[in-house]
Short mmCIF file of C-alpha atoms and ligand atoms in Angstrom, two decimals:
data_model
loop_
_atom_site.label_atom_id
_atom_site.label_comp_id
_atom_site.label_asym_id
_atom_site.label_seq_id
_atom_site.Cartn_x
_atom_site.Cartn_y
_atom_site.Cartn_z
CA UNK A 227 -36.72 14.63 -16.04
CA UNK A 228 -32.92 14.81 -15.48
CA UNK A 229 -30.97 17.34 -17.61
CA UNK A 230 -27.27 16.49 -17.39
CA UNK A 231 -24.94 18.75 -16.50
CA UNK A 232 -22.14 19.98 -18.23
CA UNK A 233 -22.59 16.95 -21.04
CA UNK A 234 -20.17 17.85 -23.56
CA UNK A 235 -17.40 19.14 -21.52
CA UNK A 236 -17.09 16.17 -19.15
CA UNK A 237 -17.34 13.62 -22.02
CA UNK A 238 -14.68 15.69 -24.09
CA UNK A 239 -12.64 15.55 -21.12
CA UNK A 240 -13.04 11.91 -20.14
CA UNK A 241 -12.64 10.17 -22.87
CA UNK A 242 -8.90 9.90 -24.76
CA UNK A 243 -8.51 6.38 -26.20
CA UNK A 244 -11.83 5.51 -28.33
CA UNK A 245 -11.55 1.76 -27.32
CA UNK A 246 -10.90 2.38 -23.90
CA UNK A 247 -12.74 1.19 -20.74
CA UNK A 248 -14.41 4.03 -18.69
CA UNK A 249 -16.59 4.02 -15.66
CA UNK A 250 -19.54 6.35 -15.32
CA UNK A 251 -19.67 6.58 -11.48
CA UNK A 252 -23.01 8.51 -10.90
CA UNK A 253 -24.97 6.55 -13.65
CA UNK A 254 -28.48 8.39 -12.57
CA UNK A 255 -30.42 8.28 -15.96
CA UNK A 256 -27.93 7.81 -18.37
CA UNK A 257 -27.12 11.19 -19.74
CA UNK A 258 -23.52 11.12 -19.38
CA UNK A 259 -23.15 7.24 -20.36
CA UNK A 260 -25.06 8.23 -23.77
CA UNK A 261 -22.92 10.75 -24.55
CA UNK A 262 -19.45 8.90 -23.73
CA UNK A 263 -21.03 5.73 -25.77
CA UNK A 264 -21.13 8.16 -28.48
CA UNK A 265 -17.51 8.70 -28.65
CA UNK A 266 -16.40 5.09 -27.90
CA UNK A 267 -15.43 2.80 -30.60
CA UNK A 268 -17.05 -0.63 -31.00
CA UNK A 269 -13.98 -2.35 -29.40
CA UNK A 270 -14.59 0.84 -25.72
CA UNK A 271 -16.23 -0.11 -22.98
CA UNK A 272 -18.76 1.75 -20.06
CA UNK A 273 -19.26 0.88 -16.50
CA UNK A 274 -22.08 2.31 -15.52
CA UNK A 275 -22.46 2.67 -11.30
CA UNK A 276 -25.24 4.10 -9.53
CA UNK A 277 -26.34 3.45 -5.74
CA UNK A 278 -29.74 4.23 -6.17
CA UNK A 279 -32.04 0.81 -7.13
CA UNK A 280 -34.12 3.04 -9.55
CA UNK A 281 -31.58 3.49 -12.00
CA UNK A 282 -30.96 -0.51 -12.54
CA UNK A 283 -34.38 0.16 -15.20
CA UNK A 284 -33.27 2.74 -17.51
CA UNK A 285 -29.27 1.10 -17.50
CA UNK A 286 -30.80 -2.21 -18.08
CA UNK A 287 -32.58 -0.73 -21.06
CA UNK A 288 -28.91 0.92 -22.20
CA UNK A 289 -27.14 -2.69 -21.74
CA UNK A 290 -30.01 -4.53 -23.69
CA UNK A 291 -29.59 -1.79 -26.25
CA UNK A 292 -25.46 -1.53 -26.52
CA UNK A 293 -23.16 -4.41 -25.29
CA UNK A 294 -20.55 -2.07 -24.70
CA UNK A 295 -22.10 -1.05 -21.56
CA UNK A 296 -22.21 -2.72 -18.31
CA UNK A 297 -24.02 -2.12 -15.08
CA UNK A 298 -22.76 -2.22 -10.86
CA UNK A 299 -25.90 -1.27 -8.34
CA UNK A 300 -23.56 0.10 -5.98
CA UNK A 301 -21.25 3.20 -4.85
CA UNK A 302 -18.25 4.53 -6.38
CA UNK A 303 -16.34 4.13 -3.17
CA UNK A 304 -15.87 0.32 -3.55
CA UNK A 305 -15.44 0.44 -7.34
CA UNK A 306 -11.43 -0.96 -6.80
CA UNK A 307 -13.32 -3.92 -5.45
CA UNK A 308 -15.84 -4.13 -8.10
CA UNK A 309 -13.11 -3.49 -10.71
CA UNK A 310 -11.27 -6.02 -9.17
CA UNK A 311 -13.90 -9.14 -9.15
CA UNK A 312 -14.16 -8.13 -12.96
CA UNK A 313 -10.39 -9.12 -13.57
CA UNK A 314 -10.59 -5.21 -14.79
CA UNK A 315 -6.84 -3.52 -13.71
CA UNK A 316 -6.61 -0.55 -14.56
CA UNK A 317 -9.31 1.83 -16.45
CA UNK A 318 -9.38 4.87 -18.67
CA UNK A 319 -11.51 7.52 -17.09
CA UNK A 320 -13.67 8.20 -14.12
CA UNK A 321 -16.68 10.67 -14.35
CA UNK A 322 -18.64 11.47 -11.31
CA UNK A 323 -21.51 14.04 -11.40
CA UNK A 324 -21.75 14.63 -7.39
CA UNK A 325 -25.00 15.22 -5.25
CA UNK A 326 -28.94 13.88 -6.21
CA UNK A 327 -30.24 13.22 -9.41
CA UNK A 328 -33.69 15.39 -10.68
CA UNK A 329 -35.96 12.34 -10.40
CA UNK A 330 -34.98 11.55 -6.91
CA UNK A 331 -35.67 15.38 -5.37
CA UNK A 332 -39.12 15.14 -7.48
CA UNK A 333 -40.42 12.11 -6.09
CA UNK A 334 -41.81 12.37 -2.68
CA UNK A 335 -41.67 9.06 -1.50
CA UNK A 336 -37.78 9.77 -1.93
CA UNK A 337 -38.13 11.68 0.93
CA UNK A 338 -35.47 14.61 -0.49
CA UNK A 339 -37.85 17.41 -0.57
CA UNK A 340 -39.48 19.59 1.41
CA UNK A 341 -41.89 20.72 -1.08
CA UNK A 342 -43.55 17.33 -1.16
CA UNK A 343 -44.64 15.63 1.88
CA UNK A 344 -43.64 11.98 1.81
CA UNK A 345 -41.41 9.71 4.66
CA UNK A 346 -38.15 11.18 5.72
CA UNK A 347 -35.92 8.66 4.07
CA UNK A 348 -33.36 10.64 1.58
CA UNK A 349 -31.34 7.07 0.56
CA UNK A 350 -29.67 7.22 -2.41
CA UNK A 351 -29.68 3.52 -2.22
CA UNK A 352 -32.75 2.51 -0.47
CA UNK A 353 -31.91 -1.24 -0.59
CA UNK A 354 -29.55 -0.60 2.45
CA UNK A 355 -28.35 1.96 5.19
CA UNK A 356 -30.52 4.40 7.83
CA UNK A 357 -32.90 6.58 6.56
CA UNK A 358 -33.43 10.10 7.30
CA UNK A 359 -36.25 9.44 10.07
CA UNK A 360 -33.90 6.69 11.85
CA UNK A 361 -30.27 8.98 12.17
CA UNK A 362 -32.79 11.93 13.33
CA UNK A 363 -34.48 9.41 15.88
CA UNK A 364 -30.70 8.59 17.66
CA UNK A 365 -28.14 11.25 16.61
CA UNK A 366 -27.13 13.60 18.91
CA UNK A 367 -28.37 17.06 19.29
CA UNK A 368 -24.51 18.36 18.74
CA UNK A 369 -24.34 16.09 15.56
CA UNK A 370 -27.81 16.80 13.98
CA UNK A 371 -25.85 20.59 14.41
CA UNK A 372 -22.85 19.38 12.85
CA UNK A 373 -24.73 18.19 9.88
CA UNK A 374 -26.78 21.06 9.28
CA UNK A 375 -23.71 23.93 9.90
CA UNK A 376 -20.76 21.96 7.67
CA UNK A 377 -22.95 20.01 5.34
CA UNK A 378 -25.78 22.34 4.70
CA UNK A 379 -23.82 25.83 5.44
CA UNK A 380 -26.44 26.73 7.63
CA UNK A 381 -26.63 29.86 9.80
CA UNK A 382 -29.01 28.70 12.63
CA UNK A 383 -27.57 25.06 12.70
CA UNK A 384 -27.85 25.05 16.68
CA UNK A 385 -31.17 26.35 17.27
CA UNK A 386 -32.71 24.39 14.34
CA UNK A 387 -31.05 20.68 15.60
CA UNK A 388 -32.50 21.89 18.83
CA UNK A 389 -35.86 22.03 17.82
CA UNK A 390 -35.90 18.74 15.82
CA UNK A 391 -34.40 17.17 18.96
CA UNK A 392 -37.74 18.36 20.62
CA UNK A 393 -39.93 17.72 17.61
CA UNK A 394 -38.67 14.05 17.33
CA UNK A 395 -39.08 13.66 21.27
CA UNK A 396 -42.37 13.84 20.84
CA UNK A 397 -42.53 10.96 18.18
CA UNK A 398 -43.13 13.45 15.55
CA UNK A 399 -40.57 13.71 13.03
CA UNK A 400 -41.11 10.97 9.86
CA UNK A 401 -41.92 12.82 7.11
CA UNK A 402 -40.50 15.77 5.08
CA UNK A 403 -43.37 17.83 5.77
CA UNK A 404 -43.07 17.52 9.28
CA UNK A 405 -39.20 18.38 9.13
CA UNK A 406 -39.66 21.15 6.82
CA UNK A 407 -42.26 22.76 9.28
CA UNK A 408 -39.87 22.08 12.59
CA UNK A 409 -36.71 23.60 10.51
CA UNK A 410 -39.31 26.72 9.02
CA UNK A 411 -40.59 27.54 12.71
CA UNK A 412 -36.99 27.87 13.68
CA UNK A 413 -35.24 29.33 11.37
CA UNK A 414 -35.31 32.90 12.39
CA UNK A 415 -34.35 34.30 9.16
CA UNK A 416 -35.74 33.07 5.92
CA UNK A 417 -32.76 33.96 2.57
CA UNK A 418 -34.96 35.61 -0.37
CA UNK A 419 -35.56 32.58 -2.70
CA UNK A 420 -34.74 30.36 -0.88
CA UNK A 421 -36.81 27.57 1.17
CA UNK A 422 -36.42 28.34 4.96
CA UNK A 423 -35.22 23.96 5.11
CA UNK A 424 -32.95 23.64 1.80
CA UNK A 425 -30.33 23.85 3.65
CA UNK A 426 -31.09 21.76 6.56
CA UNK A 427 -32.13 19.04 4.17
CA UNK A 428 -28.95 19.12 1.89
CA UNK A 429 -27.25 19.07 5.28
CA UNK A 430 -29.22 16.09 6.44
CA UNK A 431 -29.12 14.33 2.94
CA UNK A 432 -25.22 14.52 2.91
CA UNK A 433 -24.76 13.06 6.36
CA UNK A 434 -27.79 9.96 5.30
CA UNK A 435 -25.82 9.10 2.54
CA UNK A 436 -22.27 9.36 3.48
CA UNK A 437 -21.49 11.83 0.66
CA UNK A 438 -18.25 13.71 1.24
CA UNK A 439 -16.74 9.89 3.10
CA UNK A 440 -17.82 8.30 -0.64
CA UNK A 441 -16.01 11.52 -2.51
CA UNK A 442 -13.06 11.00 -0.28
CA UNK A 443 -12.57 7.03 -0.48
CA UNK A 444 -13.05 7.65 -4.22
CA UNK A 445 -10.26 10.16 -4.34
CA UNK A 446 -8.05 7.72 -2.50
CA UNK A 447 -8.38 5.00 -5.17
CA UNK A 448 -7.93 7.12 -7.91
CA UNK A 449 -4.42 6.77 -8.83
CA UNK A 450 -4.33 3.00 -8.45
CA UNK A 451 -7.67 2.53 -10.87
CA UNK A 452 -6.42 4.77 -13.59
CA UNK A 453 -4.46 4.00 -16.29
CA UNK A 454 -0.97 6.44 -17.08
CA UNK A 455 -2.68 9.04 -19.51
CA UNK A 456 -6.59 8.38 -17.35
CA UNK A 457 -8.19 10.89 -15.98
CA UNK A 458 -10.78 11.70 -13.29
CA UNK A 459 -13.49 14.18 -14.15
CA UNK A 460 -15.77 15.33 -10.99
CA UNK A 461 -18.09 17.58 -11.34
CA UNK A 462 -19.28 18.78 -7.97
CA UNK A 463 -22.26 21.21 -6.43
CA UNK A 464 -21.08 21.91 -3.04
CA UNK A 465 -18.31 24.13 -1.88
CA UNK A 466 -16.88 21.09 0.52
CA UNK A 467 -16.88 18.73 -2.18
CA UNK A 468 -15.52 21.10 -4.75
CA UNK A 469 -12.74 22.23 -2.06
CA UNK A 470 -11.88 18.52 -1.72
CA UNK A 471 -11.33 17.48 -5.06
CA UNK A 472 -9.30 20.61 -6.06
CA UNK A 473 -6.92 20.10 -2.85
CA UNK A 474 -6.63 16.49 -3.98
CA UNK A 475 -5.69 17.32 -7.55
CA UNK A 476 -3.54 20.17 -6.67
CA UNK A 477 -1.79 18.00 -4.46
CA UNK A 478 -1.37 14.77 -6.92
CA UNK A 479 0.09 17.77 -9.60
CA UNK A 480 2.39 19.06 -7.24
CA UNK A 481 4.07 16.15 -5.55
CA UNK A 482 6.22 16.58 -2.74
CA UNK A 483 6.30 19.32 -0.82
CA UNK A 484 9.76 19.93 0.54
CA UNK A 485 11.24 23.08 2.18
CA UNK A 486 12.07 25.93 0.43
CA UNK A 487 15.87 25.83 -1.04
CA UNK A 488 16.21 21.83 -1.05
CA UNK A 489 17.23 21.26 -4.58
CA UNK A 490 15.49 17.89 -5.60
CA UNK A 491 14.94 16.59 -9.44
CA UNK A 492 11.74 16.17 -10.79
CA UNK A 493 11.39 12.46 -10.20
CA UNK A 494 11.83 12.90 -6.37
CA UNK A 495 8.73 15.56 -6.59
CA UNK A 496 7.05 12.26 -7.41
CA UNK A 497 4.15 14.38 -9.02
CA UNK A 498 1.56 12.07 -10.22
CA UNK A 499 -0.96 14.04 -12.17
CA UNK A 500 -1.32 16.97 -14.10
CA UNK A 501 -4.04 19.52 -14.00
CA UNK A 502 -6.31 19.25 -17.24
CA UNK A 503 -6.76 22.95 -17.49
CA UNK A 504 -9.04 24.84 -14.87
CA UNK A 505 -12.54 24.70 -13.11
CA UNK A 506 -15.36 24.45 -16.00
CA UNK A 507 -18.81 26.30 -14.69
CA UNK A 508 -21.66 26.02 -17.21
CA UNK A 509 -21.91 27.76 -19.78
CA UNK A 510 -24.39 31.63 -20.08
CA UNK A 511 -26.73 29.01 -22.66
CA UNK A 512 -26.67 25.87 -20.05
CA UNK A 513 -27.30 28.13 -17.38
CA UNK A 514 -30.55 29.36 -18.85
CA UNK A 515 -31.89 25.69 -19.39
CA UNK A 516 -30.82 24.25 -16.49
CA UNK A 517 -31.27 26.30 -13.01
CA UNK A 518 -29.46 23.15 -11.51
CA UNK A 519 -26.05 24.03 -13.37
CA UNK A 520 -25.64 27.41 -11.55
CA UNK A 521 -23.58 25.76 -8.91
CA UNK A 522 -22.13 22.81 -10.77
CA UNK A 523 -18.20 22.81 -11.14
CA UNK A 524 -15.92 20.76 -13.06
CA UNK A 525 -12.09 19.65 -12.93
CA UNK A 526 -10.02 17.39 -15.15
CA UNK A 527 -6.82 15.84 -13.83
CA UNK A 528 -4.96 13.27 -15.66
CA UNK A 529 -2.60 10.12 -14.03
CA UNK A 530 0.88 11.17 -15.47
CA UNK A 531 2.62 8.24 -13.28
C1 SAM B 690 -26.47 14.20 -10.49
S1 SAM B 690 -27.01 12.58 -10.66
C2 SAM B 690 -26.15 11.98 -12.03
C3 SAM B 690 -26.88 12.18 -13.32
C4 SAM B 690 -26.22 11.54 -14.52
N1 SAM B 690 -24.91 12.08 -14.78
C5 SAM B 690 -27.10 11.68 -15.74
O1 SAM B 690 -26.69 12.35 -16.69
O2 SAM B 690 -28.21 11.12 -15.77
C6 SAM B 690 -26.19 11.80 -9.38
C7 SAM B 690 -26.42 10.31 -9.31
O3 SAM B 690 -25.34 9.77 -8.58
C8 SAM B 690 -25.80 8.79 -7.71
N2 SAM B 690 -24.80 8.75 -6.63
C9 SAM B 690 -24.51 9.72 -5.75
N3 SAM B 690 -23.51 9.32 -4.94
C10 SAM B 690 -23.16 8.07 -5.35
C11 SAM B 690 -22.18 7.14 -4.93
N4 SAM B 690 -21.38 7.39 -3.90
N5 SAM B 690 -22.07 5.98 -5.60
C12 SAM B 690 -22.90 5.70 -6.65
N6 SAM B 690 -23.85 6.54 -7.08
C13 SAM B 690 -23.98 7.71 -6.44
C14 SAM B 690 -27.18 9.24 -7.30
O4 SAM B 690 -27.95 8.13 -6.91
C15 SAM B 690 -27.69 9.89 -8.59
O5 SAM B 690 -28.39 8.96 -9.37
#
């Protein structure tokens, strides 16, 4: 089961205009969409977008049950296209709730976990792209490394990509057991609580599925998708996405930046958003039903011109 993150503060903070149209950009199981449904009027609309195949079921179930809700099988980074072939302009909020949904980590055939054995895939979307096994099988040793130090924050990033260089040279290296053994042998020094591979996989699972290059074509489109007075929530559980999105709205709030000294009016600032107050972490009662919320942040920003 999925518990959603963060429910009422990102749907407080999404939606401002009842009757608008909003898009819910990591769909997963519906939690969010629910709860933004609930504060639409009968006249709002919901675009519901998830890449992975398995959650076509439960938002086919939400569109048969409320026609104010639509569904796109499909990532968030080509939703100005999608938007576009639905003769939709402009819209009235973005949500995305970053990373993997519960469901996908617990099913081993997924191929996210390394408690599980099952194949190495880790696809979001499984209907298209490499899987886990196939990057490992042709990436280079230096950017298996890359993967694992900047996506996954780990420590041993060279010694580890070394050894599943050698592990996959010998043809053995397509399933998560057999990656979460090669990462656990070489990883000389194992965090308390922590699996000796969780950060290898989130490393690997980042690079498979083009996460931070969907965040940042997302973040690009932004401005032109929202309405004046739209905003974009993101809630995010890594420290690269987080850093992202804060520089990006930090930047849209700010405008230009010109030299210190050079007087310049507010229009030339060209500021296009404002900050919708600051980072939201779950709350002391979310955190003790939901272990998943620990790292979870949240920011607002709202399309000002
Ligand atoms: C944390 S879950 C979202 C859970 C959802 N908010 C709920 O309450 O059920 C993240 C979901 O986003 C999807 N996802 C991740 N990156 C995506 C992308 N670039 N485009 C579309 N969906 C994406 C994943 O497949 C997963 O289902």
């Amino acid at each position: 089961m999925h518990l959603t993150v963060l429910l009422r503060e990102a749907t407080e903070a999404l939606v401002t205009a009842p009757s608008g149209f909003y898009v819910d950009g990591t769909f997963g199981r519906g939690g969010h969409s629910r709860a933004v449904l609930d504060r639409l009027a009968d006249d709002g609309q919901l675009l519901g977008v998830d890449k992975d195949p398995v959650a076509i079921d439960s938002a086919r179930e939400l569109a048969a049950a409320d026609p104010r809700f639509t569904f796109y099988h499909g990532s968030f980074a080509s939703l100005p296209l999608h938007l576009s072939e639905l003769g939709c302009e402009s819209v009235d909020g973005i949500l995305v709730d970053l990373g993997v949904s519960s469901p996908q980590l617990d099913e081993a055939e997924r191929g996210f976990s390394f408690l599980q054995d099952g194949p190495l895939d880790m696809r979001m979307d499984t209907s298209s792209g490499e899987t886990a096994a196939e990057w490992l099988s042709r990436a280079d040793e230096q950017d298996i490394a890359y993967a694992l130090k900047e996506y996954g924050e780990e420590r041993f990033a060279k010694r580890i990509a070394g050894a599943i260089v050698a592990a996959r040279d010998t043809g053995s290296l397509t399933t998560t057991g057999q990656l979460a053994q090669v990462v656990k042998e070489a990883n000389p020094r194992w965090e308390k609580h922590k699996h000796p591979a969780t950060r290898a996989f989130q490393g690997i699972r980042i690079q498979v599925n083009r996460e931070l290059g969907d965040l940042r074509d997302l973040l690009d489109s932004a401005l032109d998708m929202l309405k004046v007075g739209g905003r974009l929530v993101v809630i995010s559980f890594h420290s690269l996405e987080d850093r992202m999105v804060k520089r990006y709205m930090r930047d849209m709030a700010r405008g230009e930046q010109l030299p210190p000294g050079v007087p310049v009016t507010d229009a030339a600032l060209n500021r296009r958003m404002k900050l919708v107050g600051k980072a939201v972490k779950a709350s002391e009662e979310e955190l003790g039903e939901n272990v998943r919320s620990r790292s979870a942040v949240m920011r607002v920003a709202e399309k000002i011109a």
